[in-house]
PDB file of N, CA and C in Angstrom:
ATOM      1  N   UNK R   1      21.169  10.058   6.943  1.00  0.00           N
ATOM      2  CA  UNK R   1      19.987   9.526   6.318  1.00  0.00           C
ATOM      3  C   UNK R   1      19.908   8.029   6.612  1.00  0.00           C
ATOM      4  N   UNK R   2      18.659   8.013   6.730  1.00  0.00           N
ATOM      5  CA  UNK R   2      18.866   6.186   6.962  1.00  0.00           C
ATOM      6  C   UNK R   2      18.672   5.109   5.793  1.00  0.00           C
ATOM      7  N   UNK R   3      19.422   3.994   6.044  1.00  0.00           N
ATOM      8  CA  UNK R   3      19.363   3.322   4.875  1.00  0.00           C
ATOM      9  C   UNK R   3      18.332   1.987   5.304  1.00  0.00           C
ATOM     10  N   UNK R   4      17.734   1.715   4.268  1.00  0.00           N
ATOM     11  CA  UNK R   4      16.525   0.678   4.611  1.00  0.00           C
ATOM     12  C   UNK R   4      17.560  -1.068   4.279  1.00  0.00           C
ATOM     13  N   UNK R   5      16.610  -2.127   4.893  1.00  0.00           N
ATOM     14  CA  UNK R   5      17.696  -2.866   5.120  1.00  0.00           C
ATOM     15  C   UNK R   5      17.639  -3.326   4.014  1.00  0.00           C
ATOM     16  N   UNK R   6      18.373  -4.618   3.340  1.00  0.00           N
ATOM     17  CA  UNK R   6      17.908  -5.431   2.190  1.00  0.00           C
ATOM     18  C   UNK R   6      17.174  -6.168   2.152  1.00  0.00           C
ATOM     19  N   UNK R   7      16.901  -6.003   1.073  1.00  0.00           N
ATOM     20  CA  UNK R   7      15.836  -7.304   0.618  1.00  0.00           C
ATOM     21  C   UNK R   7      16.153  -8.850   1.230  1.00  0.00           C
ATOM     22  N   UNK R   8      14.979  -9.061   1.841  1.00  0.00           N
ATOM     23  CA  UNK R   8      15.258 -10.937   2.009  1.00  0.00           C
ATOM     24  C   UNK R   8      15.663 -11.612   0.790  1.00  0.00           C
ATOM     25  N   UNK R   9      15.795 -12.879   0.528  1.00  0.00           N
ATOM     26  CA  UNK R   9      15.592 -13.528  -0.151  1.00  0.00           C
ATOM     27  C   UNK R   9      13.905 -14.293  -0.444  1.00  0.00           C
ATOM     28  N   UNK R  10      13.528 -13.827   0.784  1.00  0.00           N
ATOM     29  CA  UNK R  10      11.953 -14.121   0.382  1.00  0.00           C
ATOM     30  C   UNK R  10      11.409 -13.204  -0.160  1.00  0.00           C
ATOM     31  N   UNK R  11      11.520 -11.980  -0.141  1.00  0.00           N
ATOM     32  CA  UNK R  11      10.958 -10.818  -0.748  1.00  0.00           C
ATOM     33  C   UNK R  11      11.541 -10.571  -2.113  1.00  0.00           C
ATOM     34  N   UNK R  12      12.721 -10.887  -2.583  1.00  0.00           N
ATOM     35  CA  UNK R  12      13.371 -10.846  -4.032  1.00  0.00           C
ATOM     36  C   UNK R  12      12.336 -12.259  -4.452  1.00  0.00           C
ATOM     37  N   UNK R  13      12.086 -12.942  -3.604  1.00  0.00           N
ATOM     38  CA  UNK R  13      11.582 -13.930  -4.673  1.00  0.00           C
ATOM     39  C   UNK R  13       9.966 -13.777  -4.824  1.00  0.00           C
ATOM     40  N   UNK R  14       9.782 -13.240  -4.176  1.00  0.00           N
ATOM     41  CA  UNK R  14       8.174 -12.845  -3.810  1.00  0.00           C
ATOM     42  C   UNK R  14       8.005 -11.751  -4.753  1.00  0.00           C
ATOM     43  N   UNK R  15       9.277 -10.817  -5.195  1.00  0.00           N
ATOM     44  CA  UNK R  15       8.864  -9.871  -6.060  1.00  0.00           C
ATOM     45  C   UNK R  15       8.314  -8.527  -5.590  1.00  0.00           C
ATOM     46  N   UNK R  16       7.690  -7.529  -6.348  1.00  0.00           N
ATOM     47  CA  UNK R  16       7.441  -6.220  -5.505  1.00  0.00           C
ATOM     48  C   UNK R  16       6.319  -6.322  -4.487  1.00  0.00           C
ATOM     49  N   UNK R  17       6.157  -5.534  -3.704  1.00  0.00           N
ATOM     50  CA  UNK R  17       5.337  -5.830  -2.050  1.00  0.00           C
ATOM     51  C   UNK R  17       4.293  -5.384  -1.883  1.00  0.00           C
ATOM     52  N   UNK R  18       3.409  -5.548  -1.116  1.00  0.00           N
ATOM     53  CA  UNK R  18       2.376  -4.258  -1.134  1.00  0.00           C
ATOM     54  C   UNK R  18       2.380  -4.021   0.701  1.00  0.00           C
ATOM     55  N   UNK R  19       1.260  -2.833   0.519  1.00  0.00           N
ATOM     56  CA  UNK R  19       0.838  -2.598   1.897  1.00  0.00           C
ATOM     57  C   UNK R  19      -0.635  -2.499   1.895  1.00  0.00           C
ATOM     58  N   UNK R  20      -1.273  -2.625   3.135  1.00  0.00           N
ATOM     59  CA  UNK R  20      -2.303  -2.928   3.381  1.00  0.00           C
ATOM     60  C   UNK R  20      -2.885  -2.418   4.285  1.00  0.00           C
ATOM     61  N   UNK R  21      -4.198  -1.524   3.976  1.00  0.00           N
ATOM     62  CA  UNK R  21      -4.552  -0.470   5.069  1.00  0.00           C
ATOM     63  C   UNK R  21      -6.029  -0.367   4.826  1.00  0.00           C
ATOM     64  N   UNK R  22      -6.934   0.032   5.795  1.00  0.00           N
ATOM     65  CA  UNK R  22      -8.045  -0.129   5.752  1.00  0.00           C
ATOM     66  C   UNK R  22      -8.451   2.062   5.824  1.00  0.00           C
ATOM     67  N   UNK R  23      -9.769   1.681   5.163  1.00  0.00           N
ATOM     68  CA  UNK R  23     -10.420   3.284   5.371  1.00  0.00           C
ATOM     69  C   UNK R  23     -11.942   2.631   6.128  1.00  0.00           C
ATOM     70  N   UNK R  24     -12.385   3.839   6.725  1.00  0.00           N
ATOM     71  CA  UNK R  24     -13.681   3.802   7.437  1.00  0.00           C
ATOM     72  C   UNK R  24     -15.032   4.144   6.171  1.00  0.00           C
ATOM     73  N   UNK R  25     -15.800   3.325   6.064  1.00  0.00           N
ATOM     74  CA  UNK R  25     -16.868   3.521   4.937  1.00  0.00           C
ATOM     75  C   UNK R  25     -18.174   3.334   6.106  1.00  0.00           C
ATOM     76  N   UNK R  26     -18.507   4.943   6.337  1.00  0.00           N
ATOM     77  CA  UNK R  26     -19.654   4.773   7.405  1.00  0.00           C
ATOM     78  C   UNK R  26     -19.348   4.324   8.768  1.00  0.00           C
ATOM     79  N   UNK R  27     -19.869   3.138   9.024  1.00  0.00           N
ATOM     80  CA  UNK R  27     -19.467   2.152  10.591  1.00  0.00           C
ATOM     81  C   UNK R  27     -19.122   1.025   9.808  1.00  0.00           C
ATOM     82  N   UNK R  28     -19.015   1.110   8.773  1.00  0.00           N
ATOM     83  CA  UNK R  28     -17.624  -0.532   8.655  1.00  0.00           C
ATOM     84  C   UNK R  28     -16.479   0.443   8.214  1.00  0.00           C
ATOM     85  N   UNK R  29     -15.744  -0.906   7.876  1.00  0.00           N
ATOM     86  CA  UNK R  29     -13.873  -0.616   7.191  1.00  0.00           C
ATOM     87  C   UNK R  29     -13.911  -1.279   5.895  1.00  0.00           C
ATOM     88  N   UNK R  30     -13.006  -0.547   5.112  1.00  0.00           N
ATOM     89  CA  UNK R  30     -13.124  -0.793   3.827  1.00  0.00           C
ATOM     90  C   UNK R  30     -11.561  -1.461   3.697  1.00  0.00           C
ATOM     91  N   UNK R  31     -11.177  -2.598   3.407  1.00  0.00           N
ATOM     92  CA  UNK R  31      -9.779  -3.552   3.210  1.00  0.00           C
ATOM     93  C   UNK R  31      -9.264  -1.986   2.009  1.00  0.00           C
ATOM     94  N   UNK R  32      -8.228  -1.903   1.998  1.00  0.00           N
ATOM     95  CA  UNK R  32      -7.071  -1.486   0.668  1.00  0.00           C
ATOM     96  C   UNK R  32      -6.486  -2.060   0.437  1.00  0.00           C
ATOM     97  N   UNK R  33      -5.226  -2.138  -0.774  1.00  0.00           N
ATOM     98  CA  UNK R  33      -4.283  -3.128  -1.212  1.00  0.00           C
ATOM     99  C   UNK R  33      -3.751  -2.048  -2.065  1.00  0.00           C
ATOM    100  N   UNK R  34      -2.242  -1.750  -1.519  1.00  0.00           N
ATOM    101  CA  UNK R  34      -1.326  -0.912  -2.573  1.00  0.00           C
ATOM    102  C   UNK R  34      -0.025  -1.339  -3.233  1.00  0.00           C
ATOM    103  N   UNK R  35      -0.661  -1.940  -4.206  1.00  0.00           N
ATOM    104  CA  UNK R  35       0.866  -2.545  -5.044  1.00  0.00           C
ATOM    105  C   UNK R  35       1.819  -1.666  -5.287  1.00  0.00           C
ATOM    106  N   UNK R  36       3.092  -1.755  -4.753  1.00  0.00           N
ATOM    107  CA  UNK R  36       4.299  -0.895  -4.751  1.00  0.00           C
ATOM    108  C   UNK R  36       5.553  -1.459  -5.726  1.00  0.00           C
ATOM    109  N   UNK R  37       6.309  -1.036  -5.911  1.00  0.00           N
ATOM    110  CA  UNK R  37       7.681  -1.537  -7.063  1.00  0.00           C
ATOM    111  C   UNK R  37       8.721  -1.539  -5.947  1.00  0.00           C
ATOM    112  N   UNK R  38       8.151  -1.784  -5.005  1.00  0.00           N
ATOM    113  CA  UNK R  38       9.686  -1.417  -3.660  1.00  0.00           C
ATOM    114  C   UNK R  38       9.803  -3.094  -3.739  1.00  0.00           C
ATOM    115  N   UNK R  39      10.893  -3.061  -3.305  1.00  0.00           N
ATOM    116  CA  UNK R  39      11.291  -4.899  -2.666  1.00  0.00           C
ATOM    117  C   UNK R  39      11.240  -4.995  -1.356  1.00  0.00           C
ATOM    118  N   UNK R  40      10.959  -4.383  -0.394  1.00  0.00           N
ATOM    119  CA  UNK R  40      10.685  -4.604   1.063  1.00  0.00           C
ATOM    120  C   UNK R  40       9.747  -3.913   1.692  1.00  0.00           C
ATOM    121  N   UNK R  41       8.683  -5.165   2.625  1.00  0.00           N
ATOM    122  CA  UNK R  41       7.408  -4.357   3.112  1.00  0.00           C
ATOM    123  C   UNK R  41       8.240  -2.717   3.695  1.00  0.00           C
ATOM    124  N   UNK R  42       9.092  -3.333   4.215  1.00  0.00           N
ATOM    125  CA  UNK R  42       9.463  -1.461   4.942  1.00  0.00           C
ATOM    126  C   UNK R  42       9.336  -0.798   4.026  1.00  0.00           C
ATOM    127  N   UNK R  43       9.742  -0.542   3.194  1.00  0.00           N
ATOM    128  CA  UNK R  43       9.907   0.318   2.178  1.00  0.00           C
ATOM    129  C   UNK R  43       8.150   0.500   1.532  1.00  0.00           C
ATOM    130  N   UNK R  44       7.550  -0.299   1.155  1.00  0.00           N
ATOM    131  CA  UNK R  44       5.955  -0.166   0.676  1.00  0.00           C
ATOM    132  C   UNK R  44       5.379   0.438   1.914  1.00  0.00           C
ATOM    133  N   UNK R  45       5.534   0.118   3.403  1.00  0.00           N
ATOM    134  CA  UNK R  45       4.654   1.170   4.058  1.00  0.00           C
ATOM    135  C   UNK R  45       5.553   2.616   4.264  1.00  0.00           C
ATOM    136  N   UNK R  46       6.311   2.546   4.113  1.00  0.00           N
ATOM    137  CA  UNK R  46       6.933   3.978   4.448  1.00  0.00           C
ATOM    138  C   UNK R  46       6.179   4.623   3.427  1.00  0.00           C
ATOM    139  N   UNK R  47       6.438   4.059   1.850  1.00  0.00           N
ATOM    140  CA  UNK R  47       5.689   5.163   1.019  1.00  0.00           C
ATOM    141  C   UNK R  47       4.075   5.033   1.075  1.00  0.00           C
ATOM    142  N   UNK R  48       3.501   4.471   2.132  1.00  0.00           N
ATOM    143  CA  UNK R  48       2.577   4.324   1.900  1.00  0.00           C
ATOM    144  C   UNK R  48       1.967   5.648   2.910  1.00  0.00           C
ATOM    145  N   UNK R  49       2.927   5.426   4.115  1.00  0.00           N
ATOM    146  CA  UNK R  49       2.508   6.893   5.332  1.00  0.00           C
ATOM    147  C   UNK R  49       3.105   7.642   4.894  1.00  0.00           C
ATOM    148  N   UNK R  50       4.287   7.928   3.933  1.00  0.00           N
ATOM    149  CA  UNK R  50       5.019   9.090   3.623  1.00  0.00           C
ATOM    150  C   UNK R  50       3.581   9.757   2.203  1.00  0.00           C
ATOM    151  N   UNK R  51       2.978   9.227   1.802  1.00  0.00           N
ATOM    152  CA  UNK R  51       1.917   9.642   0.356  1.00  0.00           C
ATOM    153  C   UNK R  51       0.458   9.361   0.850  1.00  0.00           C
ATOM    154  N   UNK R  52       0.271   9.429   2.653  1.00  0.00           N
ATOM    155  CA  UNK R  52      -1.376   8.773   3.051  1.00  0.00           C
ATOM    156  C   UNK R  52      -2.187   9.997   2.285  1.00  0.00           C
ATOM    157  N   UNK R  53      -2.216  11.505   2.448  1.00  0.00           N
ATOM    158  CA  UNK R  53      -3.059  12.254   1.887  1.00  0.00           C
ATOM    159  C   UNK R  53      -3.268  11.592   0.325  1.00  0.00           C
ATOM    160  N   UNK R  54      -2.786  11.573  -0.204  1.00  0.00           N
ATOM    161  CA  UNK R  54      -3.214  11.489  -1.606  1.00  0.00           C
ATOM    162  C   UNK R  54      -3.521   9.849  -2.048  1.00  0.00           C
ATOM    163  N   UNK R  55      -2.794   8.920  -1.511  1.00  0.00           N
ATOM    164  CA  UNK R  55      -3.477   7.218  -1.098  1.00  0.00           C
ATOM    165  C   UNK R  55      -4.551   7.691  -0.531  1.00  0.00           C
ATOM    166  N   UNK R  56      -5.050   8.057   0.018  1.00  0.00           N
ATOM    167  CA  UNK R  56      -6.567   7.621   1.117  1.00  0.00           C
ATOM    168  C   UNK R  56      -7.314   8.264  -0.156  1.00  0.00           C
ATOM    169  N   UNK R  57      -7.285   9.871  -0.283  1.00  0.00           N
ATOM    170  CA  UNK R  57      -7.985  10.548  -1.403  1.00  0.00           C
ATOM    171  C   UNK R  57      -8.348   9.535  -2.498  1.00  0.00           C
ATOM    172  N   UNK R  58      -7.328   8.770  -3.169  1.00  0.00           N
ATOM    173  CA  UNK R  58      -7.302   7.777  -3.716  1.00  0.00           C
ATOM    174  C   UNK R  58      -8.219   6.492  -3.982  1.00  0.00           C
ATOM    175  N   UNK R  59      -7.778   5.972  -2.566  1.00  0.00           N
ATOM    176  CA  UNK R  59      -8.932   4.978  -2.116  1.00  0.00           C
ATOM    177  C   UNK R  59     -10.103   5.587  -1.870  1.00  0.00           C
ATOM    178  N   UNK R  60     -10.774   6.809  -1.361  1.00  0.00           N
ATOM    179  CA  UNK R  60     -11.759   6.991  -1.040  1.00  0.00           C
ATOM    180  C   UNK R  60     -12.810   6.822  -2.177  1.00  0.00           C
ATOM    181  N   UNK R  61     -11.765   7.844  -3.812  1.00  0.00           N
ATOM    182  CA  UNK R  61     -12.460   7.914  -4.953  1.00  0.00           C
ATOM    183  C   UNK R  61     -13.114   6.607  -5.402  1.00  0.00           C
ATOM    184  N   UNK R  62     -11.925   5.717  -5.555  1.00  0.00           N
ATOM    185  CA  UNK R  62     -12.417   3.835  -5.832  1.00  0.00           C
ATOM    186  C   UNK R  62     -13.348   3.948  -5.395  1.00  0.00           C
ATOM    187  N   UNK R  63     -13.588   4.040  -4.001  1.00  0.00           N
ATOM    188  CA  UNK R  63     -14.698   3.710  -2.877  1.00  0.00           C
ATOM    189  C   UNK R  63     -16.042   4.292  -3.578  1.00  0.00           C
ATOM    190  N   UNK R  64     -16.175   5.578  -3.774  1.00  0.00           N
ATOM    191  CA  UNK R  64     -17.362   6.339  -4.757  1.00  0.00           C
ATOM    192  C   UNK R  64     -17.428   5.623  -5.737  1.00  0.00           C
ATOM    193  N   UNK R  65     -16.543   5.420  -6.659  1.00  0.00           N
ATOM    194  CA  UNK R  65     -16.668   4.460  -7.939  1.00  0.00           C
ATOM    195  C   UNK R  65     -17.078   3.360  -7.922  1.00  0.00           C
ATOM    196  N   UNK R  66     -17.164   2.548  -6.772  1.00  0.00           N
ATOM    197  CA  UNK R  66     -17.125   1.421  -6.942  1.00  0.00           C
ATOM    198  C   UNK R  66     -16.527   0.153  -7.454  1.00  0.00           C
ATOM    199  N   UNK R  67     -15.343   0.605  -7.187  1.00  0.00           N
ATOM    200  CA  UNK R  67     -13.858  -0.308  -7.977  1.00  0.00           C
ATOM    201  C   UNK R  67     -13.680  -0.798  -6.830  1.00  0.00           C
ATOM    202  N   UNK R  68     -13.611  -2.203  -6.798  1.00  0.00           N
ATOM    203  CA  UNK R  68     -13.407  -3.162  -5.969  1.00  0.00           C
ATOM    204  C   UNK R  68     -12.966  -4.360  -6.824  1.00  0.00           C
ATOM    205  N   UNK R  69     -12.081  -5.510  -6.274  1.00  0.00           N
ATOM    206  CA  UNK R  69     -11.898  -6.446  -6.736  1.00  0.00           C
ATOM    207  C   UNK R  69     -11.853  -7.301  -5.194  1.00  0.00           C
ATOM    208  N   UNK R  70     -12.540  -8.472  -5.434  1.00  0.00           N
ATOM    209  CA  UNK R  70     -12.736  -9.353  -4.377  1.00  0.00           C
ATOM    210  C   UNK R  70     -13.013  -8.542  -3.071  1.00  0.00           C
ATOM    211  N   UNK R  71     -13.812  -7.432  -3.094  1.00  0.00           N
ATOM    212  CA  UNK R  71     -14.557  -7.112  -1.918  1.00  0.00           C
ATOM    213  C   UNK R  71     -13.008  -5.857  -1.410  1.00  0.00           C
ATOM    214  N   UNK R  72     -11.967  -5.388  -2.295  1.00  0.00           N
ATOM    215  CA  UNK R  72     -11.059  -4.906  -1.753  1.00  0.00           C
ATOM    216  C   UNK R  72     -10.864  -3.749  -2.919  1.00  0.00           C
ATOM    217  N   UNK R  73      -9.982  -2.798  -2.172  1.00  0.00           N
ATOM    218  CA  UNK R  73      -9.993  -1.453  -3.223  1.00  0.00           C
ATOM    219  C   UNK R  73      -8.494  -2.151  -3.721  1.00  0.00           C
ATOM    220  N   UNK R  74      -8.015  -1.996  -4.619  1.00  0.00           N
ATOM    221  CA  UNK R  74      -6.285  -2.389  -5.012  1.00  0.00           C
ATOM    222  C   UNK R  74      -6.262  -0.494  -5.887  1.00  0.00           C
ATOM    223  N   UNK R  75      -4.858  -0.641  -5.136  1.00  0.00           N
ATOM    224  CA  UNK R  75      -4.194   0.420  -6.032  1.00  0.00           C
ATOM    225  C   UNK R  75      -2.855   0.218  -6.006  1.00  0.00           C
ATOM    226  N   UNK R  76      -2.746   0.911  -7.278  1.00  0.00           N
ATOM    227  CA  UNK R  76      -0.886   0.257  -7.857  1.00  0.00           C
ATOM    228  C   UNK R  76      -0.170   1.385  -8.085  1.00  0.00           C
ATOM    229  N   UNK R  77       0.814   1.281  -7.820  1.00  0.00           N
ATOM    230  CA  UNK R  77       1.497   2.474  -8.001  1.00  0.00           C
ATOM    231  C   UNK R  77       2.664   2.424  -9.062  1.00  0.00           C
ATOM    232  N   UNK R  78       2.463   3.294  -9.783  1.00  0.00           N
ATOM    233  CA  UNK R  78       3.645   3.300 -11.724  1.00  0.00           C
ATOM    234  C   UNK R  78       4.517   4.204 -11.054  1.00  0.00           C
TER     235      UNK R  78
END
């Protein structure tokens, strides 16, 4: 199994990470933002492509709703 590396010291101090991925809305792109509890970007996109079906589903709903903050969908993950 592989082990992910450690945390920087910039990332312990930076705190938990996110990842950042865009969806297609029509002929533009829609920014995402997924706040994660991981301490290293590796680790926030892995779970971010390891959970895309149900993240995008996710973001898409925001997208219908109209939940945006600063022109961006944010989702957090508990």
């Amino acid at each position: 199994m592989r082990k992910f590396p450690k945390a920087t010291e910039q990332e312990i101090n930076e705190g938990p990470q996110t990842a950042s991925f865009q969806i297609a809305n029509g002929n533009a792109r829609q920014d995402c933002i997924l706040q994660t509890n991981f301490p290293t970007k590796i680790q926030a996109q892995k779970y971010l492509l390891t959970n895309w079906p149900t993240i995008e589903k996710m973001a898409r709903d925001a997208l219908a709703a109209g939940s945006f903050e600063g022109g961006k969908i944010k989702l957090v993950m508990i």
